[in-house]
Amino acid sequence: MTINRRDFLKISGAGAAAAAFSGCASVSGSAARPHVVVVGAGFGGATCAKYLRKWGPDIDVTLIEPNDKFVSCPLSNWVLGGLRNMDDITHGYDRLPGHGIKMVKDYVVAIDVDKRVVKTQGGASIGYDRLVLAPGIEILTDTVRGFKEAEAAGKVVHAWKAGPQTAHLRKQLEAMPDGGTFVMSVPAAPYRCPPGPYERACMVAHYLKQAKPKSKIILLDGNPDIVSKKPLFMDAWNTFYPGMVDYRPNNAPLAVDGGKMTVSTEFDDVKGDVLNVVPKQRAGAVCDLVGARNDSNKAWCTVNLATFESTAAPNVHIIGDSVLSNLPKSGHMATNHAKVCAAAIVELLAGRQPDPIPVVANTCYSATSGSTSGYVANVFRYEAGKGYVSAPEGGATPKGDELNFTYNESWAKNIWAEVLS
Amino acid sequence: MNRKTTLVLAGFVGLAVSGLASAADMHTQSIASTCMSCHGPGGKSQGAIPSLAGLEKDYFVKSMKDFKAGTRAASIMKRHANGYTDAEVEAMAAYFASLK
């Protein structure tokens, strides 16, 4: 066995900060420190990187993320409602290196699964023993005719990835006249954040009720019914915003026109002053680099749900919204994918059997007004051959209240800290 | 001690440390970590949600049993408590009690 100085530093732990960045593509089986590369520093990826270091202190972890800051989708609807501003939901990555995570600001442009090397736009080749892809969603802007043009012209946004579009939509709402109409369209499931569209309707209604009370909201739903927390949202619309929310099921958007300001469904053209069209989605583009969008629609990634290893690419794990499963596509759930995945990778790299019965829990709060929230909560237990089975008595609150609003606020602070610090 | 011996020892220490995490231990750490998404990193919470770090083991176990039985009022915790076995609750209680 020969060990070069670089590997010596890694073994002794003295080189954690100078961790493997290259040249150690196939180190498993040697005495060198194993290297895991995580792509994407959202709820899933950042959590996974942190827990890999926590549970596998002898593992080097590189986290690749193109953005400077983390912008939270949870509570981004609160920005639209005026309860929070962009700064409140924007956080830095500065505390992650303290866990011994090497942060690389770059895009991944190629993955060689055989050689176990990731290539970045910036020209780096980064070897790995195991790779974790946590890219979130890609929005299929082509599926709504005219959307791309309207988006490019700044007329219509989806705001389904928190960031500049969130701020843009808030500005559009602020500029809308009293008596105007806000039209939002919801894609057919599965999509990111099942209750998100309905919480958005509540938050926009909360703002309009105060600032422009003669205004209306038309919610065009591509689904046959409210997808998540139906009693909670129906109660809120009837109690807090009577007559303001016009909910129309089975109204998938076919086209949008940023000039005429209309959203077209198979039934009619719906005119609005602010249009918020959320197109269908699929797994993040980086998953396609390894052929991992392998469900029947070639949209989402199927994985071994006990380890989150892709069924398409060995040694590649996929977590978060990109995964096809019965688990909800939520930021909270992505942190739990991340922990199960990190635990499995630690065990696999040590030559041990991963936990055969992982358990994950989902907690998802939605605000229904400026001072009330409700939740849905479930524990899911993995069973071989069945996937994750929901434990009895999980479910949603039928009504929002002020206590849950304080928990909702506390939840956000805690999960951001859990992911980023 | 020559350099090669140092390396070998360093390797053994690494194995020994990671060897502590048997599948059962990792299961406990993994399920306890899912609590932290709401109750804060290391079980230390900001805001209205209570901290779990350093809670007495018996109190943790009794709370979860009471949530499960419905004898303690709760907003969300009955739904969570129902999802875990008694053994898992005991193991999580011991884990959170050990966190400072």
Coordinates of C-alpha atoms in Angstrom, one line a residue:
Chain A
M1 CA 0.0 0.0 0.0
T2 CA 1.4 3.3 -0.9
I3 CA 0.0 6.5 0.5
N4 CA 0.9 9.9 -0.8
R5 CA 1.1 12.9 1.3
R6 CA -2.3 14.2 0.3
D7 CA -3.9 11.0 1.5
F8 CA -1.9 11.0 4.7
L9 CA -3.3 14.4 5.4
K10 CA -6.8 13.2 4.8
I11 CA -6.4 10.1 6.9
S12 CA -4.9 12.0 9.8
G13 CA -7.7 14.5 9.6
A14 CA -5.3 17.4 9.4
G15 CA -6.3 18.1 5.8
A16 CA -10.0 18.3 6.3
A17 CA -10.1 21.9 5.1
A18 CA -7.9 21.0 2.1
A19 CA -10.1 18.1 1.3
A20 CA -10.1 16.1 -1.8
F21 CA -10.9 18.2 -4.8
S22 CA -9.4 16.1 -7.6
G23 CA -7.4 13.0 -8.3
C24 CA -9.2 10.8 -5.9
A25 CA -11.9 9.5 -8.2
S26 CA -11.6 5.9 -7.2
V27 CA -10.4 5.8 -3.7
S28 CA -12.7 3.3 -2.3
G29 CA -10.9 0.2 -1.1
S30 CA -7.8 2.2 -0.4
A31 CA -6.9 3.8 2.9
A32 CA -7.7 7.2 1.5
R33 CA -10.7 9.1 2.9
P34 CA -13.8 8.5 1.0
H35 CA -15.2 11.5 -0.9
V36 CA -18.9 12.4 -1.4
V37 CA -19.9 15.1 -3.8
V38 CA -23.3 16.7 -3.2
V39 CA -24.9 18.8 -6.0
G40 CA -27.3 21.5 -4.9
A41 CA -27.4 23.3 -1.5
G42 CA -31.2 23.6 -1.0
F43 CA -33.1 22.0 1.9
G44 CA -32.0 18.5 0.8
G45 CA -28.4 19.0 -0.4
A46 CA -27.2 21.2 2.4
T47 CA -28.7 19.0 5.0
C48 CA -27.2 15.9 3.4
A49 CA -23.7 17.5 3.3
K50 CA -23.9 18.5 6.9
Y51 CA -25.1 15.1 8.1
L52 CA -22.5 13.2 6.1
R53 CA -19.8 15.1 8.0
K54 CA -21.7 14.7 11.3
W55 CA -22.2 11.0 11.0
G56 CA -19.1 10.2 8.9
P57 CA -16.3 12.4 10.2
D58 CA -13.8 10.4 8.1
I59 CA -15.7 11.3 4.9
D60 CA -14.7 14.3 2.8
V61 CA -17.7 16.2 1.5
T62 CA -17.8 18.7 -1.4
L63 CA -21.0 20.7 -1.9
I64 CA -21.5 22.3 -5.4
E65 CA -24.0 25.1 -5.6
P66 CA -24.2 27.9 -8.2
N67 CA -26.1 30.4 -6.1
D68 CA -24.5 32.7 -3.5
K69 CA -27.5 32.5 -1.2
F70 CA -30.2 30.2 0.0
V71 CA -33.7 31.6 -0.7
S72 CA -36.4 29.6 1.1
C73 CA -39.5 28.5 -0.8
P74 CA -41.3 27.9 2.5
L75 CA -42.5 31.4 3.6
S76 CA -42.0 32.8 0.1
N77 CA -45.8 33.1 0.0
W78 CA -45.5 35.2 3.1
V79 CA -43.5 37.7 1.1
L80 CA -46.4 37.9 -1.4
G81 CA -48.8 38.5 1.5
G82 CA -46.5 41.2 3.0
L83 CA -45.8 39.2 6.2
R84 CA -42.1 38.9 5.4
N85 CA -39.6 40.5 3.0
M86 CA -37.0 38.9 0.7
D87 CA -34.2 39.4 3.3
D88 CA -36.2 37.4 5.8
I89 CA -36.2 34.3 3.6
T90 CA -32.7 34.7 2.2
H91 CA -29.8 33.1 4.1
G92 CA -26.0 32.7 3.6
Y93 CA -24.0 29.5 3.3
D94 CA -21.2 30.8 5.5
R95 CA -21.7 28.4 8.4
L96 CA -21.5 25.2 6.3
P97 CA -17.7 25.2 5.9
G98 CA -17.5 25.0 9.7
H99 CA -18.7 21.4 9.4
G100 CA -15.8 20.6 7.2
I101 CA -17.8 20.9 4.0
K102 CA -15.9 22.2 1.0
M103 CA -18.2 24.6 -0.9
V104 CA -17.8 25.0 -4.7
K105 CA -19.7 27.7 -6.5
D106 CA -20.3 26.2 -9.9
Y107 CA -22.7 24.4 -12.2
V108 CA -22.3 20.7 -12.9
V109 CA -22.3 20.1 -16.7
A110 CA -21.3 16.5 -17.0
I111 CA -21.1 13.3 -14.9
D112 CA -19.0 10.2 -15.8
V113 CA -20.7 7.5 -13.8
D114 CA -18.1 4.8 -14.7
K115 CA -15.1 6.9 -13.7
R116 CA -17.1 8.7 -10.9
V117 CA -16.1 12.2 -11.9
V118 CA -18.3 15.3 -12.0
K119 CA -17.3 18.1 -14.4
T120 CA -18.3 21.7 -13.8
Q121 CA -18.9 24.7 -16.0
G122 CA -15.8 26.3 -14.4
G123 CA -13.6 23.5 -15.7
A124 CA -13.1 21.4 -12.6
S125 CA -13.1 17.6 -12.6
I126 CA -14.2 16.4 -9.2
G127 CA -13.9 12.7 -8.3
Y128 CA -16.3 11.0 -6.0
D129 CA -17.0 7.7 -4.3
R130 CA -20.7 8.5 -4.0
L131 CA -22.6 11.3 -5.6
V132 CA -25.8 13.0 -4.2
L133 CA -28.0 15.0 -6.6
A134 CA -30.3 17.5 -4.9
P135 CA -31.3 19.9 -7.7
G136 CA -34.9 20.5 -6.9
I137 CA -37.2 21.0 -9.8
E138 CA -37.0 22.1 -13.4
I139 CA -40.0 24.1 -14.5
L140 CA -41.5 23.0 -17.8
T141 CA -42.1 26.4 -19.3
D142 CA -42.8 24.9 -22.7
T143 CA -46.0 23.2 -21.5
V144 CA -47.9 26.4 -21.4
R145 CA -48.1 28.1 -24.8
G146 CA -46.8 31.7 -24.7
F147 CA -45.3 31.3 -21.1
K148 CA -41.7 31.7 -22.2
E149 CA -42.4 34.9 -24.1
A150 CA -44.5 36.4 -21.3
E151 CA -41.9 35.5 -18.8
A152 CA -39.1 37.0 -20.8
A153 CA -41.1 40.2 -21.2
G154 CA -41.5 40.3 -17.4
K155 CA -45.3 40.1 -17.8
V156 CA -45.9 36.7 -16.2
V157 CA -43.9 34.7 -13.6
H158 CA -44.3 31.4 -11.9
A159 CA -42.5 32.3 -8.7
W160 CA -42.3 28.6 -7.9
K161 CA -38.6 28.9 -7.1
A162 CA -38.1 31.5 -4.4
G163 CA -36.0 34.3 -5.6
P164 CA -36.2 37.3 -8.0
Q165 CA -39.6 36.1 -9.4
T166 CA -41.0 36.2 -5.8
A167 CA -40.0 39.8 -5.5
H168 CA -41.3 40.5 -9.0
L169 CA -44.7 39.0 -8.3
R170 CA -45.0 41.0 -5.0
K171 CA -44.3 44.2 -7.0
Q172 CA -47.0 43.3 -9.6
L173 CA -49.5 42.8 -6.7
E174 CA -48.5 46.2 -5.2
A175 CA -49.0 47.8 -8.6
M176 CA -52.4 46.1 -9.2
P177 CA -55.4 48.5 -9.0
D178 CA -58.1 48.0 -6.4
G179 CA -60.8 46.0 -8.1
G180 CA -58.3 44.1 -10.1
T181 CA -58.1 40.3 -10.6
F182 CA -55.2 38.0 -9.6
V183 CA -55.2 34.8 -11.7
M184 CA -53.2 31.9 -10.6
S185 CA -52.9 28.5 -12.2
V186 CA -51.9 25.3 -10.5
P187 CA -50.3 22.4 -12.5
A188 CA -51.6 18.8 -12.3
A189 CA -49.9 16.9 -9.5
P190 CA -47.2 15.9 -8.8
Y191 CA -45.6 19.3 -8.3
R192 CA -43.4 20.9 -5.7
C193 CA -45.2 21.8 -2.4
P194 CA -48.8 20.3 -2.7
P195 CA -50.4 23.0 -0.4
G196 CA -48.3 25.8 -1.8
P197 CA -50.8 27.1 -4.4
Y198 CA -53.6 27.3 -1.9
E199 CA -51.5 29.0 0.7
R200 CA -50.5 31.5 -1.9
A201 CA -54.1 32.2 -2.6
C202 CA -54.6 32.8 1.1
M203 CA -51.5 35.1 1.4
V204 CA -52.5 37.1 -1.7
A205 CA -56.0 37.4 -0.4
H206 CA -54.7 38.6 3.0
Y207 CA -52.8 41.4 1.2
L208 CA -55.7 42.3 -1.1
K209 CA -58.2 42.4 1.7
Q210 CA -56.2 45.1 3.4
A211 CA -54.8 47.0 0.5
K212 CA -57.3 46.5 -2.4
P213 CA -60.5 45.0 -0.9
K214 CA -62.5 45.2 -4.1
S215 CA -60.1 42.8 -5.9
K216 CA -60.7 39.1 -6.8
I217 CA -58.6 36.0 -7.0
I218 CA -59.3 33.3 -9.7
L219 CA -57.6 30.0 -8.9
L220 CA -57.4 27.8 -12.0
D221 CA -56.5 24.3 -10.8
G222 CA -55.2 21.7 -13.2
N223 CA -56.4 19.1 -10.6
P224 CA -59.9 17.8 -10.0
D225 CA -59.9 19.2 -6.4
I226 CA -57.8 21.0 -3.9
V227 CA -54.7 18.7 -3.6
S228 CA -53.8 19.3 0.0
K229 CA -55.3 20.5 3.3
K230 CA -58.7 21.1 1.6
P231 CA -60.8 21.7 4.8
L232 CA -58.1 24.1 6.1
F233 CA -58.1 26.2 2.9
M234 CA -61.8 26.1 2.3
D235 CA -62.4 27.3 5.8
A236 CA -59.9 30.1 5.4
W237 CA -61.4 31.3 2.1
N238 CA -65.0 31.2 3.5
T239 CA -64.1 32.8 6.9
F240 CA -61.4 35.4 6.1
Y241 CA -62.0 36.2 2.5
P242 CA -65.7 35.6 1.6
G243 CA -66.4 36.1 -2.0
M244 CA -62.8 36.9 -2.9
V245 CA -61.5 33.5 -4.1
D246 CA -63.1 31.9 -7.2
Y247 CA -61.8 28.3 -7.2
R248 CA -62.1 26.5 -10.5
P249 CA -61.1 22.8 -10.6
N250 CA -60.1 20.9 -13.8
N251 CA -58.8 24.1 -15.3
A252 CA -55.3 23.3 -16.5
P253 CA -53.7 26.3 -18.3
L254 CA -53.0 25.7 -22.0
A255 CA -51.7 29.1 -22.9
V256 CA -50.9 32.5 -21.5
D257 CA -50.8 35.8 -23.3
G258 CA -48.8 38.5 -21.7
G259 CA -50.2 41.2 -24.1
K260 CA -53.9 40.5 -23.7
M261 CA -53.2 39.4 -20.1
T262 CA -55.2 36.2 -20.4
V263 CA -54.8 32.6 -19.2
S264 CA -56.5 30.1 -21.6
T265 CA -57.9 26.8 -20.4
E266 CA -59.9 24.4 -22.5
F267 CA -63.1 26.2 -21.3
D268 CA -62.3 29.9 -21.7
D269 CA -59.8 32.8 -21.7
V270 CA -59.5 34.2 -18.2
K271 CA -58.4 37.8 -18.0
G272 CA -56.5 39.2 -15.1
D273 CA -54.4 42.2 -14.0
V274 CA -51.7 40.0 -12.5
L275 CA -51.2 36.5 -13.9
N276 CA -49.3 33.9 -11.9
V277 CA -48.9 30.7 -14.0
V278 CA -47.1 27.7 -12.4
P279 CA -46.3 25.2 -15.2
K280 CA -45.7 21.5 -14.7
Q281 CA -42.3 20.4 -13.4
R282 CA -39.8 17.6 -13.5
A283 CA -36.6 16.5 -11.8
G284 CA -33.8 19.0 -12.0
A285 CA -31.7 19.0 -15.2
V286 CA -28.6 17.5 -13.5
C287 CA -30.5 14.2 -13.0
D288 CA -30.8 13.9 -16.8
L289 CA -26.9 13.8 -17.0
V290 CA -27.0 10.3 -15.6
G291 CA -30.3 9.2 -17.2
A292 CA -32.0 9.2 -13.8
R293 CA -35.4 10.7 -14.9
N294 CA -36.6 7.2 -15.4
D295 CA -40.2 7.0 -14.3
S296 CA -42.8 6.2 -16.9
N297 CA -43.2 9.9 -17.9
K298 CA -39.4 10.5 -18.0
A299 CA -40.0 13.3 -15.5
W300 CA -39.0 12.1 -12.0
C301 CA -36.3 9.8 -10.6
T302 CA -37.0 6.4 -9.2
V303 CA -34.7 5.5 -6.3
N304 CA -34.2 2.7 -3.7
L305 CA -36.2 4.5 -1.0
A306 CA -34.1 3.0 1.8
T307 CA -30.9 4.5 0.5
F308 CA -32.0 7.0 -2.2
E309 CA -29.6 5.5 -4.6
S310 CA -30.8 6.0 -8.2
T311 CA -32.2 2.9 -9.9
A312 CA -30.5 4.2 -13.1
A313 CA -27.0 5.1 -12.0
P314 CA -24.9 3.2 -9.4
N315 CA -23.3 5.2 -6.6
V316 CA -25.6 8.2 -7.5
H317 CA -28.1 9.1 -4.9
I318 CA -31.0 11.5 -5.6
I319 CA -33.0 13.4 -2.9
G320 CA -35.7 16.0 -2.6
D321 CA -38.3 17.1 -5.0
S322 CA -36.7 15.2 -8.0
V323 CA -37.6 11.8 -6.5
L324 CA -40.7 9.9 -7.5
S325 CA -42.4 8.5 -4.4
N326 CA -45.6 8.8 -2.3
L327 CA -43.8 11.2 0.0
P328 CA -44.8 14.9 -0.5
K329 CA -42.5 17.1 -2.4
S330 CA -41.7 19.5 0.4
G331 CA -38.6 21.2 1.7
H332 CA -39.2 19.5 5.1
M333 CA -39.3 16.1 3.4
A334 CA -36.2 16.9 1.5
T335 CA -34.3 17.3 4.8
N336 CA -35.5 13.8 5.8
H337 CA -34.5 12.3 2.4
A338 CA -31.1 13.9 3.1
K339 CA -30.7 12.3 6.5
V340 CA -31.8 8.8 5.4
C341 CA -29.5 9.2 2.4
A342 CA -26.5 10.5 4.5
A343 CA -26.9 7.6 7.0
A344 CA -27.1 5.1 4.2
I345 CA -24.0 6.5 2.5
V346 CA -22.0 6.5 5.8
E347 CA -22.9 2.8 6.3
L348 CA -22.2 1.8 2.7
L349 CA -18.8 3.6 2.7
A350 CA -17.9 1.8 5.9
G351 CA -18.9 -1.6 4.4
R352 CA -21.9 -1.9 6.6
Q353 CA -25.6 -2.6 5.9
P354 CA -27.7 0.6 5.8
D355 CA -30.7 0.8 8.2
P356 CA -33.3 -1.4 6.6
I357 CA -36.2 0.3 8.1
P358 CA -35.7 4.1 7.9
V359 CA -38.5 6.3 9.3
V360 CA -39.2 9.8 8.0
A361 CA -41.6 12.5 9.2
N362 CA -43.3 15.3 7.3
T363 CA -44.4 18.5 9.0
C364 CA -45.9 21.2 6.8
Y365 CA -47.4 24.4 8.0
S366 CA -49.4 26.7 5.8
A367 CA -50.5 30.2 6.8
T368 CA -54.1 31.0 6.1
S369 CA -54.0 34.7 7.2
G370 CA -51.6 37.1 8.8
S371 CA -52.0 35.4 12.2
T372 CA -53.3 31.9 11.6
S373 CA -51.8 28.6 10.2
G374 CA -52.7 25.0 9.9
Y375 CA -50.5 21.9 9.4
V376 CA -50.3 18.5 7.9
A377 CA -48.1 15.9 9.6
N378 CA -47.3 12.3 8.9
V379 CA -44.7 9.7 9.9
F380 CA -43.7 7.3 7.2
R381 CA -42.0 4.0 7.9
Y382 CA -40.2 2.1 5.2
E383 CA -41.3 -1.4 4.4
A384 CA -39.3 -3.5 1.9
G385 CA -41.4 -4.1 -1.2
K386 CA -43.9 -1.4 -0.2
G387 CA -41.9 1.8 0.2
Y388 CA -42.9 4.4 2.8
V389 CA -46.1 3.5 4.6
S390 CA -47.9 6.3 6.5
A391 CA -48.4 5.7 10.2
P392 CA -52.0 5.9 11.5
E393 CA -53.5 9.2 12.6
G394 CA -51.3 11.4 10.4
G395 CA -53.2 14.1 8.7
A396 CA -54.1 17.8 8.5
T397 CA -55.8 20.3 10.8
P398 CA -59.3 21.3 9.5
K399 CA -58.9 24.9 10.7
G400 CA -56.0 27.3 11.1
D401 CA -55.3 29.0 14.4
E402 CA -52.9 31.5 16.1
L403 CA -51.0 28.9 18.1
N404 CA -50.1 27.1 14.9
F405 CA -49.0 30.4 13.4
T406 CA -46.4 30.8 16.1
Y407 CA -45.3 27.2 15.6
N408 CA -45.1 27.9 11.8
E409 CA -42.8 30.9 12.5
S410 CA -40.7 28.8 14.9
W411 CA -40.6 25.9 12.5
A412 CA -39.1 28.2 9.7
K413 CA -36.3 29.5 12.0
N414 CA -35.5 26.0 13.2
I415 CA -35.4 24.3 9.8
W416 CA -33.3 27.1 8.3
A417 CA -30.9 26.6 11.1
E418 CA -31.0 22.8 10.8
V419 CA -30.2 23.1 7.1
L420 CA -27.6 25.9 7.1
S421 CA -25.9 26.1 10.5
Chain B
M1 CA 6.8 5.1 15.6
N2 CA 7.5 5.3 11.9
R3 CA 5.2 7.1 9.5
K4 CA 3.7 3.9 8.1
T5 CA 2.7 2.7 11.6
T6 CA 1.2 6.1 12.3
L7 CA -0.9 5.8 9.1
V8 CA -2.1 2.4 10.0
L9 CA -3.1 3.5 13.5
A10 CA -4.8 6.6 12.2
G11 CA -6.8 4.3 9.9
F12 CA -7.8 2.0 12.8
V13 CA -8.9 5.0 14.9
G14 CA -11.0 6.1 12.0
L15 CA -12.6 2.7 11.7
A16 CA -13.2 2.4 15.4
V17 CA -14.9 5.8 15.6
S18 CA -17.2 5.1 12.7
G19 CA -17.6 1.5 13.9
L20 CA -19.6 2.8 16.9
A21 CA -22.4 3.7 14.6
S22 CA -24.0 0.3 14.3
A23 CA -27.2 0.0 12.3
A24 CA -29.4 0.3 15.5
D25 CA -27.5 3.4 16.6
M26 CA -27.7 5.0 13.2
H27 CA -31.5 4.3 13.2
T28 CA -31.8 6.2 16.5
Q29 CA -29.7 9.0 15.3
S30 CA -31.5 9.2 12.0
I31 CA -35.0 9.3 13.5
A32 CA -34.0 11.7 16.2
S33 CA -32.5 13.9 13.6
T34 CA -35.9 14.2 11.9
C35 CA -37.2 15.8 15.1
M36 CA -34.6 18.6 14.6
S37 CA -36.2 19.9 11.4
C38 CA -38.8 21.4 13.7
H39 CA -37.1 21.4 17.1
G40 CA -33.9 22.9 15.9
P41 CA -30.3 21.7 15.3
G42 CA -29.1 19.6 18.2
G43 CA -32.6 19.8 19.6
K44 CA -32.2 23.5 20.5
S45 CA -35.2 25.5 19.3
Q46 CA -35.8 29.1 18.5
G47 CA -39.3 30.4 19.1
A48 CA -42.5 28.7 20.2
I49 CA -41.5 25.1 19.5
P50 CA -39.9 23.6 22.7
S51 CA -36.3 22.5 22.8
L52 CA -35.5 18.8 23.2
A53 CA -31.8 18.9 24.1
G54 CA -31.2 17.8 27.6
L55 CA -34.8 16.8 28.4
E56 CA -35.0 14.2 31.1
K57 CA -35.4 10.8 29.6
D58 CA -38.5 9.9 31.6
Y59 CA -40.2 13.1 30.8
F60 CA -39.6 12.6 27.1
V61 CA -41.0 9.1 27.2
K62 CA -44.0 10.1 29.2
S63 CA -44.8 13.0 26.9
M64 CA -44.7 10.9 23.8
K65 CA -46.9 8.2 25.5
D66 CA -49.4 10.8 26.6
F67 CA -49.4 12.4 23.1
K68 CA -50.0 9.0 21.6
A69 CA -52.8 8.2 24.1
G70 CA -54.3 11.6 23.6
T71 CA -54.2 12.3 27.4
R72 CA -51.9 15.3 26.8
A73 CA -53.3 18.1 24.7
A74 CA -51.2 18.8 21.6
S75 CA -51.4 20.5 18.3
I76 CA -49.3 18.3 16.1
M77 CA -47.5 15.9 18.4
K78 CA -50.2 13.2 18.5
R79 CA -49.8 12.7 14.8
H80 CA -46.0 12.3 15.2
A81 CA -46.0 10.2 18.4
N82 CA -48.3 7.6 16.7
G83 CA -45.5 6.9 14.2
Y84 CA -42.9 5.5 16.5
T85 CA -42.5 2.3 18.5
D86 CA -42.1 2.3 22.2
A87 CA -38.5 1.1 21.7
E88 CA -37.8 4.0 19.3
V89 CA -39.2 6.5 21.8
E90 CA -37.0 5.1 24.6
A91 CA -33.9 5.3 22.3
M92 CA -34.8 8.9 21.2
A93 CA -35.4 9.9 24.8
A94 CA -31.9 8.6 25.8
Y95 CA -30.4 10.4 22.8
F96 CA -32.0 13.8 23.5
A97 CA -31.2 13.5 27.2
S98 CA -27.5 13.1 26.3
L99 CA -27.5 16.4 24.3
K100 CA -26.5 19.5 26.1

